[in-house]
Short mmCIF file of C-alpha atoms in Angstrom, two decimals:
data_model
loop_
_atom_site.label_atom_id
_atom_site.label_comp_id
_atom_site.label_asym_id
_atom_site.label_seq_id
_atom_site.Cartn_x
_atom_site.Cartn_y
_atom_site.Cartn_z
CA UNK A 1 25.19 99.86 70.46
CA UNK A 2 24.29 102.76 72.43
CA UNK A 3 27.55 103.50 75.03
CA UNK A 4 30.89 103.89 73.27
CA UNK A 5 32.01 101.22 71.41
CA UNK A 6 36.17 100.05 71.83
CA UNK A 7 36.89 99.86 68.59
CA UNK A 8 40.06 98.68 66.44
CA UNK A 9 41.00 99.51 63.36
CA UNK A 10 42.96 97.06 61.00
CA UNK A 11 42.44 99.21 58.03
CA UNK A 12 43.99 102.85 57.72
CA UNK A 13 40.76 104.15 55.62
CA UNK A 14 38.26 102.86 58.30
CA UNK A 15 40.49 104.64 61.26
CA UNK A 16 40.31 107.88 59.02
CA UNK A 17 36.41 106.78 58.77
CA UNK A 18 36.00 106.33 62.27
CA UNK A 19 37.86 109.57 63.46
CA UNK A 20 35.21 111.52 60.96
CA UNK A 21 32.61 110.15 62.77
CA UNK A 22 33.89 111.58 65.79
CA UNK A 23 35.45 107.59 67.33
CA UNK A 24 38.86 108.70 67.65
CA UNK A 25 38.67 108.25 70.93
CA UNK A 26 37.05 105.00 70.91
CA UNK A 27 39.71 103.77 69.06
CA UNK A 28 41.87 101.42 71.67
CA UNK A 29 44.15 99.48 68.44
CA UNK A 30 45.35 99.59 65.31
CA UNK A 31 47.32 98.30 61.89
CA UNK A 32 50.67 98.51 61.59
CA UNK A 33 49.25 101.02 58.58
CA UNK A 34 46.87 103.42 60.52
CA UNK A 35 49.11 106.52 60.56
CA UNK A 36 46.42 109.24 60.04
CA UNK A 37 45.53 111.22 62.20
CA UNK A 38 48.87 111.54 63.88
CA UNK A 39 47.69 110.66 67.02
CA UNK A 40 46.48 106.67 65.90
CA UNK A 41 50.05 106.39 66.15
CA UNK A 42 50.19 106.03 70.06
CA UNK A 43 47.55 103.27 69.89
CA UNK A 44 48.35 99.83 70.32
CA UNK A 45 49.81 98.25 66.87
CA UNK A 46 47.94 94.90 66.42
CA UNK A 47 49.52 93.56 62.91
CA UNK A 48 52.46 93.13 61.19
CA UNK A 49 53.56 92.66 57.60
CA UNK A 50 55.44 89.68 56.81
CA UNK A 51 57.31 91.82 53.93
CA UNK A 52 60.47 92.85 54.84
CA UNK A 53 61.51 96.93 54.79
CA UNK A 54 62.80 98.88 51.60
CA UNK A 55 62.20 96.00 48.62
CA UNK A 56 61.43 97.49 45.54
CA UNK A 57 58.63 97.53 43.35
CA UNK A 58 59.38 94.12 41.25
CA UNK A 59 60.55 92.36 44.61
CA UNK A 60 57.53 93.18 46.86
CA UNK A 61 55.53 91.68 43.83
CA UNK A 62 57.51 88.56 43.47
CA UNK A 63 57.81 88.46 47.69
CA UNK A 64 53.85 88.98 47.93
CA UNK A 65 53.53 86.18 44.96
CA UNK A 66 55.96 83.31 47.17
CA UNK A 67 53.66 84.24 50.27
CA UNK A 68 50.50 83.11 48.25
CA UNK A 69 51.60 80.27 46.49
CA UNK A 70 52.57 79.27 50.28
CA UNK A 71 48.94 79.27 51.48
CA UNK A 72 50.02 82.44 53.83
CA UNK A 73 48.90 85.39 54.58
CA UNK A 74 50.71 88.68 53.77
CA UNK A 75 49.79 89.59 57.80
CA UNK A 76 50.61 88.40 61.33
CA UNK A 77 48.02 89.37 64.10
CA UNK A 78 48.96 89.69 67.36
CA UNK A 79 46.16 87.57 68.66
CA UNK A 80 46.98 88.16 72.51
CA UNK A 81 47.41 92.16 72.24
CA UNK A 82 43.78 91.94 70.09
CA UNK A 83 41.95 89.84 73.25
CA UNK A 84 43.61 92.36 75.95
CA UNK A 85 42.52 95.10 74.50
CA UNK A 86 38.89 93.52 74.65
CA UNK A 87 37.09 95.52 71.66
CA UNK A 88 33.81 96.08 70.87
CA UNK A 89 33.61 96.22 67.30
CA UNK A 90 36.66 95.11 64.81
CA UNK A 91 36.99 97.28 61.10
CA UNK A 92 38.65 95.07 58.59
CA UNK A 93 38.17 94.77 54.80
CA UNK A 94 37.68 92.02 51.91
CA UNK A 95 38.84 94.34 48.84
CA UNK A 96 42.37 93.16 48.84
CA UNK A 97 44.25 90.85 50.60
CA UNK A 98 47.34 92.40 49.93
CA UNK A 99 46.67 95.86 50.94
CA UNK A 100 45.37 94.61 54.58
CA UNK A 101 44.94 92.50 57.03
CA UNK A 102 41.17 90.52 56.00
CA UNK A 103 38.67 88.45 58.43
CA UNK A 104 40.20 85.61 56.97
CA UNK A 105 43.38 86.71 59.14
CA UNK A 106 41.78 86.76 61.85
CA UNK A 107 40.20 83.47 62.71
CA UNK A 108 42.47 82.22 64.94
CA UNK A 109 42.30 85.20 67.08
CA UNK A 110 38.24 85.08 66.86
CA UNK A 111 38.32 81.30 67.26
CA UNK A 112 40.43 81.14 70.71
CA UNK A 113 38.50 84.12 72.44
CA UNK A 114 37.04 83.21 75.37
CA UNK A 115 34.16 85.88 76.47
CA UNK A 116 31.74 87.37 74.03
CA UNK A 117 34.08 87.43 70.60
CA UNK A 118 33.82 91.42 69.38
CA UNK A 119 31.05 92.41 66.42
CA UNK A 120 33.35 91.92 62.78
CA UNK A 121 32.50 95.09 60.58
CA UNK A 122 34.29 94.13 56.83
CA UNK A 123 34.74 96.54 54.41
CA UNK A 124 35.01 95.67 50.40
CA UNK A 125 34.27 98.94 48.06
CA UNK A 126 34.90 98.83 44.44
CA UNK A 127 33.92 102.35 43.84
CA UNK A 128 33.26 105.76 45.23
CA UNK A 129 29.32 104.94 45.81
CA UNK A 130 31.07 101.74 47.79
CA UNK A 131 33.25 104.21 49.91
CA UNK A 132 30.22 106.17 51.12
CA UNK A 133 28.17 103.11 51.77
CA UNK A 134 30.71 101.89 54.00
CA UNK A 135 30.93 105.26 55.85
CA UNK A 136 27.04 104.77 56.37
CA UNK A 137 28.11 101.18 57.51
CA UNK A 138 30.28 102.21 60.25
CA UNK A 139 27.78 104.88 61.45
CA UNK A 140 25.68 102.22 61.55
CA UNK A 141 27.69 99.75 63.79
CA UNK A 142 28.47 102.50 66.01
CA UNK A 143 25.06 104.60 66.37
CA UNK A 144 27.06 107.36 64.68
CA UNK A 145 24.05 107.57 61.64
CA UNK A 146 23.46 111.24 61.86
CA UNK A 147 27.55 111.89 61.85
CA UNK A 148 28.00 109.38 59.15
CA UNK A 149 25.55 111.56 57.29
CA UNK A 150 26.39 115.17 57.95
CA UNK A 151 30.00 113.67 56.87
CA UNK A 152 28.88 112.90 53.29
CA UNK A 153 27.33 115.47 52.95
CA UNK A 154 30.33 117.76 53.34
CA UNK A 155 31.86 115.08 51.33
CA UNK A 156 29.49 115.45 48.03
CA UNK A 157 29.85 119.31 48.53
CA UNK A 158 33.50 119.37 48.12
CA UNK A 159 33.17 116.90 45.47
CA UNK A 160 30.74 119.41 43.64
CA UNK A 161 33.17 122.02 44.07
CA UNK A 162 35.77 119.89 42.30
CA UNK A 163 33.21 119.38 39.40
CA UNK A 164 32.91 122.51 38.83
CA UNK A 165 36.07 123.78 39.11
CA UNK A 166 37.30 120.92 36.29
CA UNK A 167 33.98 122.78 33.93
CA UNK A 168 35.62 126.16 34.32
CA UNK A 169 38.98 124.44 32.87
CA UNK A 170 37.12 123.36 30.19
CA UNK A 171 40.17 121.09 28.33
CA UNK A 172 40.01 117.51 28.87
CA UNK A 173 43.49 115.59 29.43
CA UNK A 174 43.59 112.08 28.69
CA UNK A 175 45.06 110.40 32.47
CA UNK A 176 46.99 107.24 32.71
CA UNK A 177 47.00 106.39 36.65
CA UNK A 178 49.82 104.08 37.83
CA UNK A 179 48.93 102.15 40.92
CA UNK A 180 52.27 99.65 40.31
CA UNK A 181 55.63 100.36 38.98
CA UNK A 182 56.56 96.71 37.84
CA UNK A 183 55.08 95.19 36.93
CA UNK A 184 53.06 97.52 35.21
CA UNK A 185 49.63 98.59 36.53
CA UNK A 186 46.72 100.62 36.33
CA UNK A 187 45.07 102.12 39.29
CA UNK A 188 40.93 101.17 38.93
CA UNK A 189 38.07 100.85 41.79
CA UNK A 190 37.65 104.53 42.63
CA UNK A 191 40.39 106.34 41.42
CA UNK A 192 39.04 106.94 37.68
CA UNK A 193 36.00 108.38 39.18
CA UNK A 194 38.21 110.62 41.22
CA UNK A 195 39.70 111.81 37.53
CA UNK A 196 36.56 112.13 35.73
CA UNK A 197 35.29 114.15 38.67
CA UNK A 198 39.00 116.16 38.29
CA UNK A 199 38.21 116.86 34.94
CA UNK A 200 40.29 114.23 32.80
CA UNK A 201 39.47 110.70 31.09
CA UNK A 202 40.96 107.85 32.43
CA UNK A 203 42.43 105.42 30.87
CA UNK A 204 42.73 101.57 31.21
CA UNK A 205 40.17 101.25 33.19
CA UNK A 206 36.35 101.63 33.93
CA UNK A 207 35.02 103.10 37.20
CA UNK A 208 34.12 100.12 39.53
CA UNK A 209 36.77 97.92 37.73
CA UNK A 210 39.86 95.87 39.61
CA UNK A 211 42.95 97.51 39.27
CA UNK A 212 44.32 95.41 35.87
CA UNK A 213 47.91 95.10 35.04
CA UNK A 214 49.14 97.41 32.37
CA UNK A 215 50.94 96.07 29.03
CA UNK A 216 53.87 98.42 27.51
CA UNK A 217 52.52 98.01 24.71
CA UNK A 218 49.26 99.12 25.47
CA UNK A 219 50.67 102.39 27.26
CA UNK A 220 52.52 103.45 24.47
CA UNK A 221 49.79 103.07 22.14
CA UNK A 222 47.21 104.91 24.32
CA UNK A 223 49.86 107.90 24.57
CA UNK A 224 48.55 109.72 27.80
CA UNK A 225 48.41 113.72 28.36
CA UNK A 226 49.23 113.06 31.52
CA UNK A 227 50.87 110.55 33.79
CA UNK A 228 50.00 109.99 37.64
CA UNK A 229 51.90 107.60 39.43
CA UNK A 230 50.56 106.24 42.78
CA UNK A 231 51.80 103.29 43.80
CA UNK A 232 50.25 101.28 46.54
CA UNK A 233 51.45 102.02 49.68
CA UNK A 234 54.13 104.47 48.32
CA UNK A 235 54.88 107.78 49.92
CA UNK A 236 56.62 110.38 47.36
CA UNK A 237 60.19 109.56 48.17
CA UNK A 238 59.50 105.80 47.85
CA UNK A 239 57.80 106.51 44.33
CA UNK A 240 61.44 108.11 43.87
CA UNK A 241 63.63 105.73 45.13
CA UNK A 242 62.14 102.85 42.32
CA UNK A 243 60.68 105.13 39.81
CA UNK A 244 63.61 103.84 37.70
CA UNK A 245 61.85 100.43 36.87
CA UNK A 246 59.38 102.41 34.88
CA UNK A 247 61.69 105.25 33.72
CA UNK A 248 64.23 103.15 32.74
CA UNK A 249 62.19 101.62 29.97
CA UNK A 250 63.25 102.65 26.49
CA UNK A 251 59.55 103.25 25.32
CA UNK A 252 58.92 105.61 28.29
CA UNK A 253 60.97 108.96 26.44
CA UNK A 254 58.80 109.01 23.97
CA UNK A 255 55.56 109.28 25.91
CA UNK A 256 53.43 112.54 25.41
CA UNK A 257 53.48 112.90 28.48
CA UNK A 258 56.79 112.71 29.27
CA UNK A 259 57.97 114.63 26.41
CA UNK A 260 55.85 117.82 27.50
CA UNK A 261 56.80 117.54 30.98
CA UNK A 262 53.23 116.46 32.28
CA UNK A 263 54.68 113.33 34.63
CA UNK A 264 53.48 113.86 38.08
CA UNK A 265 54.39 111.86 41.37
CA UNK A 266 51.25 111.57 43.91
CA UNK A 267 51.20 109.94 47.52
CA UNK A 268 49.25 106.43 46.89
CA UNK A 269 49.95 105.46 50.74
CA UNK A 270 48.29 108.33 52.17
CA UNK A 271 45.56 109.58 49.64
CA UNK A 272 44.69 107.63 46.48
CA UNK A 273 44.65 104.19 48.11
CA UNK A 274 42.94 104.45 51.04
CA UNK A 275 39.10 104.27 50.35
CA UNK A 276 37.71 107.40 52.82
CA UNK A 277 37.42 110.55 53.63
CA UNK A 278 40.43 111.55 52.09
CA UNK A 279 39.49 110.73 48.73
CA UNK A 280 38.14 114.11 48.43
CA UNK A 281 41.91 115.48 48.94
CA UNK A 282 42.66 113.03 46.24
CA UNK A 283 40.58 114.32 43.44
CA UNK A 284 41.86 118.02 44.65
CA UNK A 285 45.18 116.85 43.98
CA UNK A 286 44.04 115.34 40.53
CA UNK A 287 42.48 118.94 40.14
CA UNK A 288 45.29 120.62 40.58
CA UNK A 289 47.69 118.63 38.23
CA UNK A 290 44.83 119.02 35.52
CA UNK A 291 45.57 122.76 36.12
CA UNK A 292 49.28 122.26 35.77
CA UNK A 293 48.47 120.58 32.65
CA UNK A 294 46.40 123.22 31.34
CA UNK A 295 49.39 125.80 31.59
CA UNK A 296 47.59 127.32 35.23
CA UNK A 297 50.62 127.95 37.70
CA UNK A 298 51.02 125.11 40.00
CA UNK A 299 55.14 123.91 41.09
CA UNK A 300 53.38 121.47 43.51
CA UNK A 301 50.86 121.28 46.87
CA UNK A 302 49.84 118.61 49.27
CA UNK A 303 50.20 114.97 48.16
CA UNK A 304 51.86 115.53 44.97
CA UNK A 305 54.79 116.86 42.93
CA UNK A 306 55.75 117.41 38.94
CA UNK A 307 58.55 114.72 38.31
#
């Protein structure tokens, strides 16, 4: 593909890919979810979500559950906007079909287009080696090779700094990483890489593994150091507004963690859950709440807060 490709992006982590890989302006549509950088948001919005605004925690899960059990999808595409806009190359993913819209979604769109149908690039990493290789991927698809590269490189060099900077620490805190409020779960794939790399053990969960859900019973036993929640899709003042479903559990007082004050609140929707280029910023915020643990001042930066 050597001229500039018209690209759109139905995943937010492949429009932050494709902007690193100098495509912004390739980009001609996007999700309903691509919100980063700022200026994706004048592009042409090519999905929708079928879940309805402000639902909590326990009724998005039961809402998402009705869809499925329906045959649906959690998505609408908006097949006419998608042909006008006559791309080149479509990003989508297989890792979740919850999260985003997935190839299945579109094959109505693909099956009525009349004209060459656009090249179908599908995402699906489990963990951080995954994340790369789909960086590489999209270089690939778009003759951007040497960008996707020099990318990952600064990538692994920021990464190393993290390393080191979680050796110089020294203590190890034991993490619990909440991807779901209720029900209850633990946030796997690439985020307990990002901690180990941060300089804690996760907990729950293996690097690589599907996010699993989380028994009470379980997470009172294990007893974190530390608690990170990151919902799915949750900005900080969502993770406030329905923190209460896991606060208001009796067991939850008695954590460690809570107890010693070392609950934090992180942005899921804009770091932690999207598999790119920002997962860097996401193990610097894990670094610095491993230094608020450790007693280092630290009242709150980017992405996260101390609840």
């Amino acid at each position: 593909m050597s001229a500039v490709p018209r690209i759109v992006s139905l995943l937010p982590s492949a429009t932050e890919v494709a902007v690193s890989l100098g495509l912004g302006e390739a980009l001609v549509g996007r999700s309903h979810e691509c919100d980063f950088p700022p200026f994706v948001r004048d592009l042409p919005v090519c999905t929708a979500t079928k879940l309805e605004k402000g639902l909590r925690s326990i009724e998005i899960d039961r809402r998402v559950q009705e869809i499925v059990r329906q045959g649906l999808s959690v998505y609408e595409v908006h097949a006419d906007l998608l042909r006008s806009l006559k791309p080149d190359l479509i990003l989508t993913q297989t890792q979740c079909a919850v999260c985003a819209v997935t190839p299945a979604d579109l094959e109505e769109s693909l099956c009525a287009w009349t004209g060459m149908a656009p090249n179908l690039l599908s995402l699906a990493p489990d963990n951080l080696s995954d994340v790369w290789g789909d960086i590489r991927a999209v270089g690939a698809a778009t003759d951007r090779e040497f960008a996707a590269e020099k990318v990952l490189l600064s990538l692994d060099h920021r990464m190393d700094a993290i390393r080191e900077r979680s050796i110089r620490r020294g203590a190890t805190p034991r993490v619990a990483a909440i991807e779901w409020f209720d029900p209850l779960m633990a946030a796997g794939n690439w985020v307990p890489e990002l901690i180990q790399i941060a300089g804690g053990e996760p907990l729950y969960v293996t690097p690589g593994q599907h996010s699993p859900w989380l028994d009470w019973d379980v997470f009172v036993e294990s007893d974190p150091d530390v608690i990170v929640l990151m919902p799915c899709g949750y900005q900080i003042p969502q993770s406030r507004a329905d923190i209460d479903a896991v606060v208001g559990d009796p067991r939850w007082a008695g954590l460690r963690a809570v107890r010693h004050g070392h609950v934090f609140i992180a942005d899921g929707h804009h770091f932690f859950n999207r598999p790119g280029p920002r997962l860097v910023e996401s193990a610097e915020i894990l670094a610095e709440i491993f230094d608020a643990w450790a007693g280092e001042p630290a009242l709150g930066g980017m992405g996260w807060e101390r609840f």
